[in-house]
Every structure is written in C-alpha cells, then in structure tokens.
CSV table of C-alpha atoms and ligand atoms in Angstrom, one decimal:
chain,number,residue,atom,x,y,z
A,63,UNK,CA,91.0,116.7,72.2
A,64,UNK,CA,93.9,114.8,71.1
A,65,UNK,CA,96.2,113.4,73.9
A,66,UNK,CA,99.6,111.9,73.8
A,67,UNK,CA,101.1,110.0,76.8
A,68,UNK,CA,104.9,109.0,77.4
A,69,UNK,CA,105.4,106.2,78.6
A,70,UNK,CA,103.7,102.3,78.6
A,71,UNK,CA,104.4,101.8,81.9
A,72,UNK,CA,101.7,100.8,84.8
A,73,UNK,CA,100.8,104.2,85.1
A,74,UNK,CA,101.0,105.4,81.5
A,75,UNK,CA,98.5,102.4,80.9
A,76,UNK,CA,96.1,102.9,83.7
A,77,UNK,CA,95.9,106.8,82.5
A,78,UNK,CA,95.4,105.4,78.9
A,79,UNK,CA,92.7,103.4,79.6
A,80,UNK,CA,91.1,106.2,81.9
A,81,UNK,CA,91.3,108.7,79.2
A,82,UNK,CA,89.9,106.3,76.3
A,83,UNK,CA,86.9,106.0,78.0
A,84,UNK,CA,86.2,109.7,77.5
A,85,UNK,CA,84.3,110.1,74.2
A,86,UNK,CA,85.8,112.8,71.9
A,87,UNK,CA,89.2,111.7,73.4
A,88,UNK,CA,91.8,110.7,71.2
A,89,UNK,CA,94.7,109.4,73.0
A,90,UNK,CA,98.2,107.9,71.8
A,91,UNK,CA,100.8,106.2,73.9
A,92,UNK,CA,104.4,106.5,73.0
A,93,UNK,CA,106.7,104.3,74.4
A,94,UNK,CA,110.6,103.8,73.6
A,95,UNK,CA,110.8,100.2,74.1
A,96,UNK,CA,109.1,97.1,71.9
A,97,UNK,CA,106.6,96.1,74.4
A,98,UNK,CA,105.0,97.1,77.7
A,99,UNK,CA,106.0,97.4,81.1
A,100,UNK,CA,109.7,97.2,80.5
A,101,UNK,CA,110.6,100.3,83.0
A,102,UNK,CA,110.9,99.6,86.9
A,103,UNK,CA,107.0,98.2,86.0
A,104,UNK,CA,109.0,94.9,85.3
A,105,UNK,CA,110.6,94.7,88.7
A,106,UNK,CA,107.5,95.6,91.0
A,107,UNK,CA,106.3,93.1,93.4
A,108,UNK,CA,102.8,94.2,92.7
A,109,UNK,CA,101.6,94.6,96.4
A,110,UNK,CA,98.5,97.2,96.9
A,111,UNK,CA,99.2,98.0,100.6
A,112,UNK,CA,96.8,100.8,101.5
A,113,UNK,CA,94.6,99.8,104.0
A,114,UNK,CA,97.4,98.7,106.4
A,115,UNK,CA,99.6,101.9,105.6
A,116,UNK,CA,99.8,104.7,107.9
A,117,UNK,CA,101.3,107.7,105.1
A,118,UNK,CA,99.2,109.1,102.1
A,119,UNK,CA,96.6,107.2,103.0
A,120,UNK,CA,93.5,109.3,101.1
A,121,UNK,CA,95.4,108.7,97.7
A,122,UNK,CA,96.1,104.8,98.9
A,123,UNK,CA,92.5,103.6,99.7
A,124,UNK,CA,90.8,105.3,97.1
A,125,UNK,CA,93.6,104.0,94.8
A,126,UNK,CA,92.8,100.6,96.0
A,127,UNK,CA,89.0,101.3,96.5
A,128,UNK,CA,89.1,102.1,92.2
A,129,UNK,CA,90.8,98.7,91.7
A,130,UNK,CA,88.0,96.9,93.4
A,131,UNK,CA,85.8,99.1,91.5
A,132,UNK,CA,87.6,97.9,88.0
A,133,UNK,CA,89.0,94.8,88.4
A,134,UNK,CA,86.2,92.7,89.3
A,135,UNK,CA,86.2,90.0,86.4
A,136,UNK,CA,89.4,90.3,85.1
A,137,UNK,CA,91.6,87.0,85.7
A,138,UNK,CA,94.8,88.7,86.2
A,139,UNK,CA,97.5,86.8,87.9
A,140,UNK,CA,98.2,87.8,90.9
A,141,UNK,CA,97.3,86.5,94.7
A,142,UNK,CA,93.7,88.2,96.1
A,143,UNK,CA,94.3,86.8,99.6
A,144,UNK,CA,95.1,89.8,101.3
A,145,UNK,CA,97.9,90.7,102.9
A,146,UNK,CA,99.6,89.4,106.4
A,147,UNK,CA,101.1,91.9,108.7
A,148,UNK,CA,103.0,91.0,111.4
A,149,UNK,CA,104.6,93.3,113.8
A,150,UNK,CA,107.3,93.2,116.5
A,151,UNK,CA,107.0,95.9,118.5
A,152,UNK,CA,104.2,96.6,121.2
A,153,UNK,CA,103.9,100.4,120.4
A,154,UNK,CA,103.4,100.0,117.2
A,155,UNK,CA,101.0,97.0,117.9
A,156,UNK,CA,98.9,100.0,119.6
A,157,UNK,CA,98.6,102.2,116.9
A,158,UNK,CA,97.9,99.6,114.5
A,159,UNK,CA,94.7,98.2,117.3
A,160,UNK,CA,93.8,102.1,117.2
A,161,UNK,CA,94.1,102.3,113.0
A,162,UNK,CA,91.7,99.2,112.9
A,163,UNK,CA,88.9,101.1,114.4
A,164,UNK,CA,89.1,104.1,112.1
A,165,UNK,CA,89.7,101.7,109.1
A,166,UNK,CA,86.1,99.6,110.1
A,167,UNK,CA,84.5,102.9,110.1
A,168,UNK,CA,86.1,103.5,106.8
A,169,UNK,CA,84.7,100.8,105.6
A,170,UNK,CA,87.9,98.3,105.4
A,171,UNK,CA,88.2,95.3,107.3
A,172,UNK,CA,91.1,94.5,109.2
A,173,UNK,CA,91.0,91.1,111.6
A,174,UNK,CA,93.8,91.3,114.5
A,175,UNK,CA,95.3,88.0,115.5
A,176,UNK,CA,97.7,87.4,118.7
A,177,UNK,CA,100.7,84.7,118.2
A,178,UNK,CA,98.5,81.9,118.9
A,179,UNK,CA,96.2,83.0,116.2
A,180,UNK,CA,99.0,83.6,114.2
A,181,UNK,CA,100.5,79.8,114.6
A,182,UNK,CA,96.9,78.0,114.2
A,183,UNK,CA,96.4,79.9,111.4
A,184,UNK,CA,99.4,80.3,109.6
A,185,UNK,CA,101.7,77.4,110.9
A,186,UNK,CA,104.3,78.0,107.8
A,187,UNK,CA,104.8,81.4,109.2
A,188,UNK,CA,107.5,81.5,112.3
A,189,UNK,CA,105.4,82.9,115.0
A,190,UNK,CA,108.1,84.0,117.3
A,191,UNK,CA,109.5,87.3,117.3
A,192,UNK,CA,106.0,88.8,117.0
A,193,UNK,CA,103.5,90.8,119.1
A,194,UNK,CA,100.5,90.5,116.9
A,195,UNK,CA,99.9,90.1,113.0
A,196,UNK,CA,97.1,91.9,110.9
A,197,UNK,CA,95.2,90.3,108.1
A,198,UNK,CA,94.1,92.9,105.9
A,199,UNK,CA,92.2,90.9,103.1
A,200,UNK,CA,90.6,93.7,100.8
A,201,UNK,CA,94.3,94.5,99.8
A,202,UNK,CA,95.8,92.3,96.7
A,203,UNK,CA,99.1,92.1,94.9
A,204,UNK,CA,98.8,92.1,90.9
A,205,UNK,CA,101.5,90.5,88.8
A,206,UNK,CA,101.9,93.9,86.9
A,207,UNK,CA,103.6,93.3,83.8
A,208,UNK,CA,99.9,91.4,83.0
A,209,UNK,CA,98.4,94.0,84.5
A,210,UNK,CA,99.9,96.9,82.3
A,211,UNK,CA,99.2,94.6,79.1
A,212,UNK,CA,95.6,94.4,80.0
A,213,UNK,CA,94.8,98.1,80.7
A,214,UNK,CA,96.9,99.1,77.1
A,215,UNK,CA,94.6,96.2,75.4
A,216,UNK,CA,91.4,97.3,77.2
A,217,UNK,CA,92.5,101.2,76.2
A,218,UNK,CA,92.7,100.3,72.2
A,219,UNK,CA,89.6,98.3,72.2
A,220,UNK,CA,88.2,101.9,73.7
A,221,UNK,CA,90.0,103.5,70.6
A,222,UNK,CA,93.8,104.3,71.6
A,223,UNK,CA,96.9,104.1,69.9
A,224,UNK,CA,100.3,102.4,71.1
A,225,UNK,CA,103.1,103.0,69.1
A,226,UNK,CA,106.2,100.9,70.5
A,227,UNK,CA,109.7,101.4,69.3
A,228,UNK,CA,108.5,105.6,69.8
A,229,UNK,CA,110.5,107.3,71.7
A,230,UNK,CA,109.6,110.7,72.5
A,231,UNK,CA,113.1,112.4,71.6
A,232,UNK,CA,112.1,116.1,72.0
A,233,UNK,CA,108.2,118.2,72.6
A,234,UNK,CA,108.6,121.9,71.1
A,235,UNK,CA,106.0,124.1,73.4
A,236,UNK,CA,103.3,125.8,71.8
A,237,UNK,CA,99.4,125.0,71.1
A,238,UNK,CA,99.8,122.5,69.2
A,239,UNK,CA,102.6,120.7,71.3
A,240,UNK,CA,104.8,118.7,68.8
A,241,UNK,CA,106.7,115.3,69.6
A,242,UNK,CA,109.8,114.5,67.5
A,243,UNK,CA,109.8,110.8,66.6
A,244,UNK,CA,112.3,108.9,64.9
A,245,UNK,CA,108.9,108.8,62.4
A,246,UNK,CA,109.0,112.6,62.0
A,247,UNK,CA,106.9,115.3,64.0
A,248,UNK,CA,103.2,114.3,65.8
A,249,UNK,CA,101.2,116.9,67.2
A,250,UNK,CA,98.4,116.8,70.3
A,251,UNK,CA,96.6,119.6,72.2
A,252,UNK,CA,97.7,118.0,75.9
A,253,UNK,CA,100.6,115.6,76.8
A,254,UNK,CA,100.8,113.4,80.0
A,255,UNK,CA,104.3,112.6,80.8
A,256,UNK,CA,104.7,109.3,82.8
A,257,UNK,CA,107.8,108.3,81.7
A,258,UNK,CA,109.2,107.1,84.5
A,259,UNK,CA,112.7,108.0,85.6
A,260,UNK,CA,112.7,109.0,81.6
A,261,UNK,CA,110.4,112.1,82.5
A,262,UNK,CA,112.8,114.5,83.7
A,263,UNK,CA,115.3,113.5,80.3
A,264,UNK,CA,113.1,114.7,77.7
A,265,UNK,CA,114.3,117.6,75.6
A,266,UNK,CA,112.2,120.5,75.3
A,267,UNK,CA,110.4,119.9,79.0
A,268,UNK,CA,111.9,121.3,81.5
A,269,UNK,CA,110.7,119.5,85.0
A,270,UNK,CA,110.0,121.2,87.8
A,271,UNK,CA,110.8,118.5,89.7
A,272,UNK,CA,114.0,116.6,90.2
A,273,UNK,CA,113.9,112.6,90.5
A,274,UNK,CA,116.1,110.2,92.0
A,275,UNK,CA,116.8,106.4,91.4
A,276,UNK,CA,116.0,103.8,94.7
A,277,UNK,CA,116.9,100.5,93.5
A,278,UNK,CA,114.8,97.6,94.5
A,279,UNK,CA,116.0,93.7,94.8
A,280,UNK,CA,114.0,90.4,95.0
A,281,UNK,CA,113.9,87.5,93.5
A,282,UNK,CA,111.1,84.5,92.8
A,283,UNK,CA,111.6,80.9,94.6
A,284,UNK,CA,109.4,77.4,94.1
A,285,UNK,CA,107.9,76.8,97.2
A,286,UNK,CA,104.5,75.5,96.8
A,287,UNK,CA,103.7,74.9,100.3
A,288,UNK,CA,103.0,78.7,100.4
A,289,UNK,CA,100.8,78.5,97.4
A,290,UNK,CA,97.4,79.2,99.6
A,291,UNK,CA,98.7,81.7,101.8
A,292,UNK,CA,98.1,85.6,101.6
A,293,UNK,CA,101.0,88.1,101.4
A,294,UNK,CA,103.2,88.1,104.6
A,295,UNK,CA,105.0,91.4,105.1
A,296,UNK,CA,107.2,91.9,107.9
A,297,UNK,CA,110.2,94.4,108.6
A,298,UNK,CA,110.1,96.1,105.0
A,299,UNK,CA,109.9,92.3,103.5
A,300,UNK,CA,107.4,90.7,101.3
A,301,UNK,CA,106.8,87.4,100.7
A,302,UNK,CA,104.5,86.9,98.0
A,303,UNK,CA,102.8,83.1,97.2
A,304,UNK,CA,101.7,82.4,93.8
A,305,UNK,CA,99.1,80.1,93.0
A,306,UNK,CA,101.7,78.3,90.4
A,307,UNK,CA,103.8,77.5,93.2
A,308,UNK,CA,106.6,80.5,93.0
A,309,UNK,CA,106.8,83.0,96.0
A,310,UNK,CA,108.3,86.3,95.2
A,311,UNK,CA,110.8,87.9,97.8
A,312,UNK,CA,111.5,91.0,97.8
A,313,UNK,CA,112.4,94.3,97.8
A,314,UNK,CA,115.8,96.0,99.2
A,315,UNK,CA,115.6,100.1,99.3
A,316,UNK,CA,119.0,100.8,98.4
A,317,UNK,CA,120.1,104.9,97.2
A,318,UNK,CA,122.4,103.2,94.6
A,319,UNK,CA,122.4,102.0,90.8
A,320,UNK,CA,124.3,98.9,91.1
A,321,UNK,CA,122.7,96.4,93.5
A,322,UNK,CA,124.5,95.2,97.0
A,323,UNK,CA,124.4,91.8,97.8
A,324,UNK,CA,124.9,92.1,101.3
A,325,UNK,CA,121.7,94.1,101.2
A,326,UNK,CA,120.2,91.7,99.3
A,327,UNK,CA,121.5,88.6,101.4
A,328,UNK,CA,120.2,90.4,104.5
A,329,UNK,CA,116.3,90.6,103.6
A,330,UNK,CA,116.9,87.2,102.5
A,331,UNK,CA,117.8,86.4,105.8
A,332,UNK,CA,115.0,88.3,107.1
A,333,UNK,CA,112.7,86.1,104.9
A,334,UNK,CA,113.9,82.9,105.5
A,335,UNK,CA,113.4,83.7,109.6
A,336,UNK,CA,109.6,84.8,108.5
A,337,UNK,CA,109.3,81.5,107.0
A,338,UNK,CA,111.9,79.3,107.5
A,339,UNK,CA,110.5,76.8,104.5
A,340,UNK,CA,112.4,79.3,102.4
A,341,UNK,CA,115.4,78.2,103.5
A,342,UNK,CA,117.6,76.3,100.8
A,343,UNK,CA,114.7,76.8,98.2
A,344,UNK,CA,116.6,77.6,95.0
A,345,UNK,CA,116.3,81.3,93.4
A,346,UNK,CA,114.4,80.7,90.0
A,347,UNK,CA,115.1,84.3,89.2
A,348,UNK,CA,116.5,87.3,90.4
A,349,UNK,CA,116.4,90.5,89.2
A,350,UNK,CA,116.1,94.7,90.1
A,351,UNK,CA,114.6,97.8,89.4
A,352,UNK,CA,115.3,101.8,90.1
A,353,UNK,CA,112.2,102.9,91.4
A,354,UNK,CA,111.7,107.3,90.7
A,355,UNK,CA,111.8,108.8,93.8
A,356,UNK,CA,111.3,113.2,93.9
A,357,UNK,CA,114.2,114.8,95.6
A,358,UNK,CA,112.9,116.6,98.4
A,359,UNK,CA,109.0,116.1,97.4
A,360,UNK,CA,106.6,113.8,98.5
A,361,UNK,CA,105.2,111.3,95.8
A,362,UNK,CA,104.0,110.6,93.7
A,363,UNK,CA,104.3,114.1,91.4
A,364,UNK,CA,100.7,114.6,89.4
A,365,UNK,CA,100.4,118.2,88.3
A,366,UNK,CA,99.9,120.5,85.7
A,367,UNK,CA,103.8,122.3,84.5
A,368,UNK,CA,103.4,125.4,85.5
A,369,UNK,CA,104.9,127.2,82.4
A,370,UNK,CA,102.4,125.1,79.9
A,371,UNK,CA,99.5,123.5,82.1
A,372,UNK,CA,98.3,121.0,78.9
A,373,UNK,CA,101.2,119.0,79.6
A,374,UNK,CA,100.8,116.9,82.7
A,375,UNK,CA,103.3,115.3,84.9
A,376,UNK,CA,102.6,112.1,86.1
A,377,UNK,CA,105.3,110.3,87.8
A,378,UNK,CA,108.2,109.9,90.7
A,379,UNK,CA,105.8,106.8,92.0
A,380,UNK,CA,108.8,105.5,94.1
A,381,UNK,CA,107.5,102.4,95.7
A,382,UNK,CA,103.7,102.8,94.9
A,383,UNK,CA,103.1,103.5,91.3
A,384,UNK,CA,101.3,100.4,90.7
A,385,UNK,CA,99.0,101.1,93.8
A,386,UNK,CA,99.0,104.8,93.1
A,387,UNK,CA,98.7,104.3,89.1
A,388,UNK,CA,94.4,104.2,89.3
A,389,UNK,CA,94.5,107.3,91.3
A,390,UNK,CA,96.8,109.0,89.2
A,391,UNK,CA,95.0,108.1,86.3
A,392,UNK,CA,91.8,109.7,87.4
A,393,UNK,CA,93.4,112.6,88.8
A,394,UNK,CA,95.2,113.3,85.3
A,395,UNK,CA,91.5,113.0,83.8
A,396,UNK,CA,90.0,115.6,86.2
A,397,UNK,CA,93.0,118.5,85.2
A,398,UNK,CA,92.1,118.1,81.3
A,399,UNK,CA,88.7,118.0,82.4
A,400,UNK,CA,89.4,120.9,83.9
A,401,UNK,CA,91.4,122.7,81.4
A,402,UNK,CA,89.2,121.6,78.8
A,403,UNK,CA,85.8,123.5,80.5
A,404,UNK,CA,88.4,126.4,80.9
A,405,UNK,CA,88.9,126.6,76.9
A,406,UNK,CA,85.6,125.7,76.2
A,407,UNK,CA,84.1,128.2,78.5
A,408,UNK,CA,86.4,130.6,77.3
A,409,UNK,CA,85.3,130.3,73.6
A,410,UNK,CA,82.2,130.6,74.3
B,249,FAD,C1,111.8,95.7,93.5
B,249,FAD,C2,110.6,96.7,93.4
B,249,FAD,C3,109.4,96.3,94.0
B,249,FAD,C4,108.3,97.2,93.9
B,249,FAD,N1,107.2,96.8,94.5
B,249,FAD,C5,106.1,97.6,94.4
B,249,FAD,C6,104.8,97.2,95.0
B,249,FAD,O1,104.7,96.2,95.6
B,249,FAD,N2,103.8,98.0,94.8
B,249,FAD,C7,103.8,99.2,94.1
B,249,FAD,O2,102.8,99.9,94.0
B,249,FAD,N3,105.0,99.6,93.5
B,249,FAD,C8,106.1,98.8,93.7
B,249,FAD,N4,107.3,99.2,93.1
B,249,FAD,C9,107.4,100.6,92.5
B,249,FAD,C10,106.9,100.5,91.0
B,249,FAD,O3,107.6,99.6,90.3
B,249,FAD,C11,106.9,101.9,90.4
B,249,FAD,O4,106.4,102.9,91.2
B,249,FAD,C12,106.1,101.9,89.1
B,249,FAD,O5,106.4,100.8,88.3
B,249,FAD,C13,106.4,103.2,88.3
B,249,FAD,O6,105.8,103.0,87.0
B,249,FAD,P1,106.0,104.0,85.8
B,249,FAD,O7,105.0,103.7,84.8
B,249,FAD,O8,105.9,105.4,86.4
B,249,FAD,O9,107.5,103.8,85.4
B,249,FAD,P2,108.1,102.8,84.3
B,249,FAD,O10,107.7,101.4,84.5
B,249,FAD,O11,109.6,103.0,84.4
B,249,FAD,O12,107.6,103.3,82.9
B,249,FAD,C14,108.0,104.4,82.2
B,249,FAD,C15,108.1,104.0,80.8
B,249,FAD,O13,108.4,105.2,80.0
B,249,FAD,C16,109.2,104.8,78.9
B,249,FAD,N5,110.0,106.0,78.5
B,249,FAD,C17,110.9,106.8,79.2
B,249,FAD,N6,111.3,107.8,78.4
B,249,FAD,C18,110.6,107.7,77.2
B,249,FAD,C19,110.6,108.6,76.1
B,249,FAD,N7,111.4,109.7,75.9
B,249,FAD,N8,109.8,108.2,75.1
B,249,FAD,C20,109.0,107.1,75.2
B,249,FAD,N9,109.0,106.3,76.3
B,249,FAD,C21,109.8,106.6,77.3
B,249,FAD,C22,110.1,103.8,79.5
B,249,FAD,O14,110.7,102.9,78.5
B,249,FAD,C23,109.2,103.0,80.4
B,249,FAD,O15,108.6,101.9,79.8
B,249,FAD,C24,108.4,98.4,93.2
B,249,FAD,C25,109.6,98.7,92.6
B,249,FAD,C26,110.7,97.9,92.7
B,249,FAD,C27,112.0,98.2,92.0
C-alpha cells in the first residue's frame, strides 16, 4: 500500500515513522517548507502533561505510556525530570489527593508535597501562595523540533520518503488519489492529512471539520540556577529548565493572530512570582505559534473523511499535538489496518 502524508510536522513525523515500520508500506511525506517542524511544532514547549491532567485522559497516558515505550535510548534534548504542579486552591488540592490514588492504581506515580516540602525541596520555587505541589516524574518535556527530526530520520532509515519544498497544492478523489505537486502529479492508495492549520486549505479535500487558530507566546531566558530542576507549572504557566542553562516560559492562550503583550507581560509576571530568580533575567528569544484548535469539537480530530475513508484526518492538536502525536500515530495505523483487511477480505 502506498501512503502519502501532508505535513512534517510532530505529528506527520510520529505517524511516518509508525507507518514505516509496517512492512509492504510505502510511505511519503510531503511537506511545503525546506525542513522539518516549521509549523506551530517550532513554537511548542514540548511538555507531556498526562498523568497530572484531568481531560482526555485515556488518549494522554497511553500517549505518554508509548513514549516511554519508544524513547528509551534516544538522547533527545529535553528535561526527563518530571513535572512540578503546584496548586492554589484547597478544592482543587482535593481532587488532585483523590486523582493520586486512581493514578497509583494506574500504574503512575504521583508524590504530594505540602509547602514545607515544597520549600526544602525546591527552595528556587516561591512557596507562598500554594496549598500543595505534585511531582509527577514519569511525565517529560521533549525539545520538539529535535524530536520531529529524529522520528523523519528514524522513518527513512525504515524506508520512507520526505520530499521538502512539496507542497501538496491540490488531491483529485478517486482510487488512486492524485497529489498535484509543483513536480507534476503523484499518486497513493491512502493519504493522511496532518497538515496542521494547512489541513482544512487544501484544494480538492473538503474537511469536515472547521479549525481555528489559538496563538501561543513564550520565550527562552539563561538562568542556570534552574538547570536541575523539573518542570514547574502553575496557573496555565510553564517554566521549563534546560540542562544548557536556558529556561523556557511560556505559553499565553490568546483567540487572536497577532500576539498581545499585555498578555504576554502578564504570564511573565506570573512566572517571575513562581520563581522570582527570573526576575531581570534577559529574554534570549522570544517567539509564537497558532496552535489548531476544532471549532466546536473536541481535539485532537483523527478519523476517516467520511465521503473517501483512505484519506485520514489527523490534526486540530491545539495544545497537545506533541503529547497526543504517538497516539495519533497509532490510531492512524489501526484505520488503514482496518481498511486494508476490508479490501483484502473483500478480494478475496
Ligand atoms: C506556545 C506553544 C506552546 C505549546 N506547548 C505544547 C506543549 O507543551 N505540549 C504539547 O503537546 N503541545 C504544545 N503546543 C501545541 C503543539 O505545538 C501543536 O499541537 C503541534 O505542534 C501540532 O503539530 P502538527 O504537526 O499538527 O502541526 P504543524 O507543526 O503546524 O505541522 C503541519 C505541517 O504541515 C505543513 N503543510 C501545511 N499545508 C501543507 C501542504 N498543502 N502541503 C505540504 N505541507 C503542508 C506545514 O508547513 C507544517 O510543517 C504548543 C503550542 C504553542 C503555540
């Protein structure tokens, strides 16, 4: 079966390298721009918060369980510390005591600290404010430019194909499906759209879906005296140590195009009262990203279009497509699976 994908971002690449390990695959990426990762991918903070989330949890912890699963030896940059929640209300502080119990039993380790805890443990964090903190340390951030490089590299030592520079400018339906290129005409018996906010722009496909841009702020700081300490997330903020020395900030969740910087300026704020060594630490680099977000749907959107199931949507990730993009992956796997029993069994 020959499979095109749009799209070289994270999730493109973890469904590329998912499908290359299929033998009798063949699979081609097309992706308009000269390298990887140069769609919201670039501006993600890279945080794999499953364990400690409360919404779509089934798709987040098995997400996260298959990154454990493939990313054992790999030395991708990133920080494997876990992550450090802190909380500042006491009925949320219930719940999350109440979630802890039925993650242990899940298998996932959580360790509750009080505000003493908190202060031995992490003195660069400001422990006032708080009712508790969490330390969830089965839950990473990847750096995922690096991340999407590595997954497109492991998928053509498997036997892929990624053509940069391609953009997809129109699919004509049919069985063959033919892409126009700039190149001329390409044809494959299934297509997996994960272009991004690109996937609803594509002539010829009609989605049945409608996306809409969130844009997302942060920028990266030198502060090396946060260089051993895990992710600290606190009131929609994320402070993220590097083991170079450079802590990303990050992100706003602004329904806008152009970013705000009294938005910005305000989880700044928010940061520097998390951890006030922040404060005066020059910006190395700032920079934003519109994250796809489906208009009255939950995300992310993985299914089959209902007018031609061999094309595949995979997309509108919003603000998880680098957790959700190994769970999407293998869920794009099992429908051509599927509809690939259905032909065969049909033939037969
Ligand atoms: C500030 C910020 C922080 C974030 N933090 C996190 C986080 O901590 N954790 C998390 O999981 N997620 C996070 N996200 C969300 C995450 O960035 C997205 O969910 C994810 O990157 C979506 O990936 P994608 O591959 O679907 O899209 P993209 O990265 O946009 O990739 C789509 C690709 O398709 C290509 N393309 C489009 N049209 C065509 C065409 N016609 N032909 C060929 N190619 C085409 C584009 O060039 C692009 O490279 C964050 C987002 C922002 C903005």
């Amino acid at each position: 079966m020959r499979i095109a994908i749009i799209g070289a971002g994270v999730v493109g690449a973890a469904i590329a390298w998912e499908l290359t390990s299929v033998q009798g695959w063949e699979v081609a990426v097309y992706e308009a721009q000269p390298a990887p990762a140069q769609g919201v991918t670039a501006a993600a903070l890279g945080l794999l918060m499953a364990v400690l989330s409360d919404r779509g949890t089934t798709k987040r912890l098995a997400s996260l369980q298959r990154y454990h699963e493939i990313l054992t030896d790999a030395t991708l940059p990133g920080n494997r510390r876990g992550i450090l929640r802190l909380y500042e209300d006491t009925a949320t502080w219930v719940k999350v005591e109440k979630m802890a119990v039925r993650r242990q039993r899940q298998g996932w380790s959580l360790e509750l600290l009080t505000v003493a805890d908190l202060q031995a443990r992490f003195p660069v964090v400001n422990s006032h404010g708080w009712v508790g903190a969490v330390l969830s340390p089965q839950e990473w951030q990847l750096q995922p430019a690096p991340l999407t490089a590595y997954w497109l590299h492991r998928a053509t030592e498997q036997g892929g194909q990624v053509h940069y520079n391609t953009p997809v400018l129109q699919v004509l339906p049919g069985q063959p499906l033919r892409l126009v290129l700039r190149q001329g005409e390409v044809t494959c018996d299934a297509l997996v759209v994960s272009a991004g906010l690109g996937s609803t722009q594509i002539p010829g496909l009609s989605a049945p879906f409608r996306l809409e841009p969130v844009l997302g702020q942060a920028v990266e700081v030198w502060c090396p005296e946060l260089a051993d300490y895990p992710v600290i997330y606190g009131q929609e903020t994320a402070i993220v140590p590097q083991a170079s020395g450079s802590v990303w900030v990050g992100a706003t969740v602004e329904a806008r195009t152009t970013p705000d910087p009294a938005t910005w300026e305000q989880l700044w704020q928010r940061a520097v009262a998390m951890c006030p060594v922040l404060q005066g630490k020059t910006w190395q680099r700032q920079w934003y990203g519109l994250r796809p977000r489906p208009v009255d749907q939950t995300a992310p959107i993985v299914q089959n279009d209902p007018h031609c199931p061999w094309v595949i949507w995979a997309t509108g990730h919003y603000r998880n497509g680098v957790l959700l993009a190994p769970w999407t992956a293998q869920e794009v796997k099992r429908r051509l699976w599927e509809l690939a029993s259905a032909t065969s069994s049909m033939g037969k």
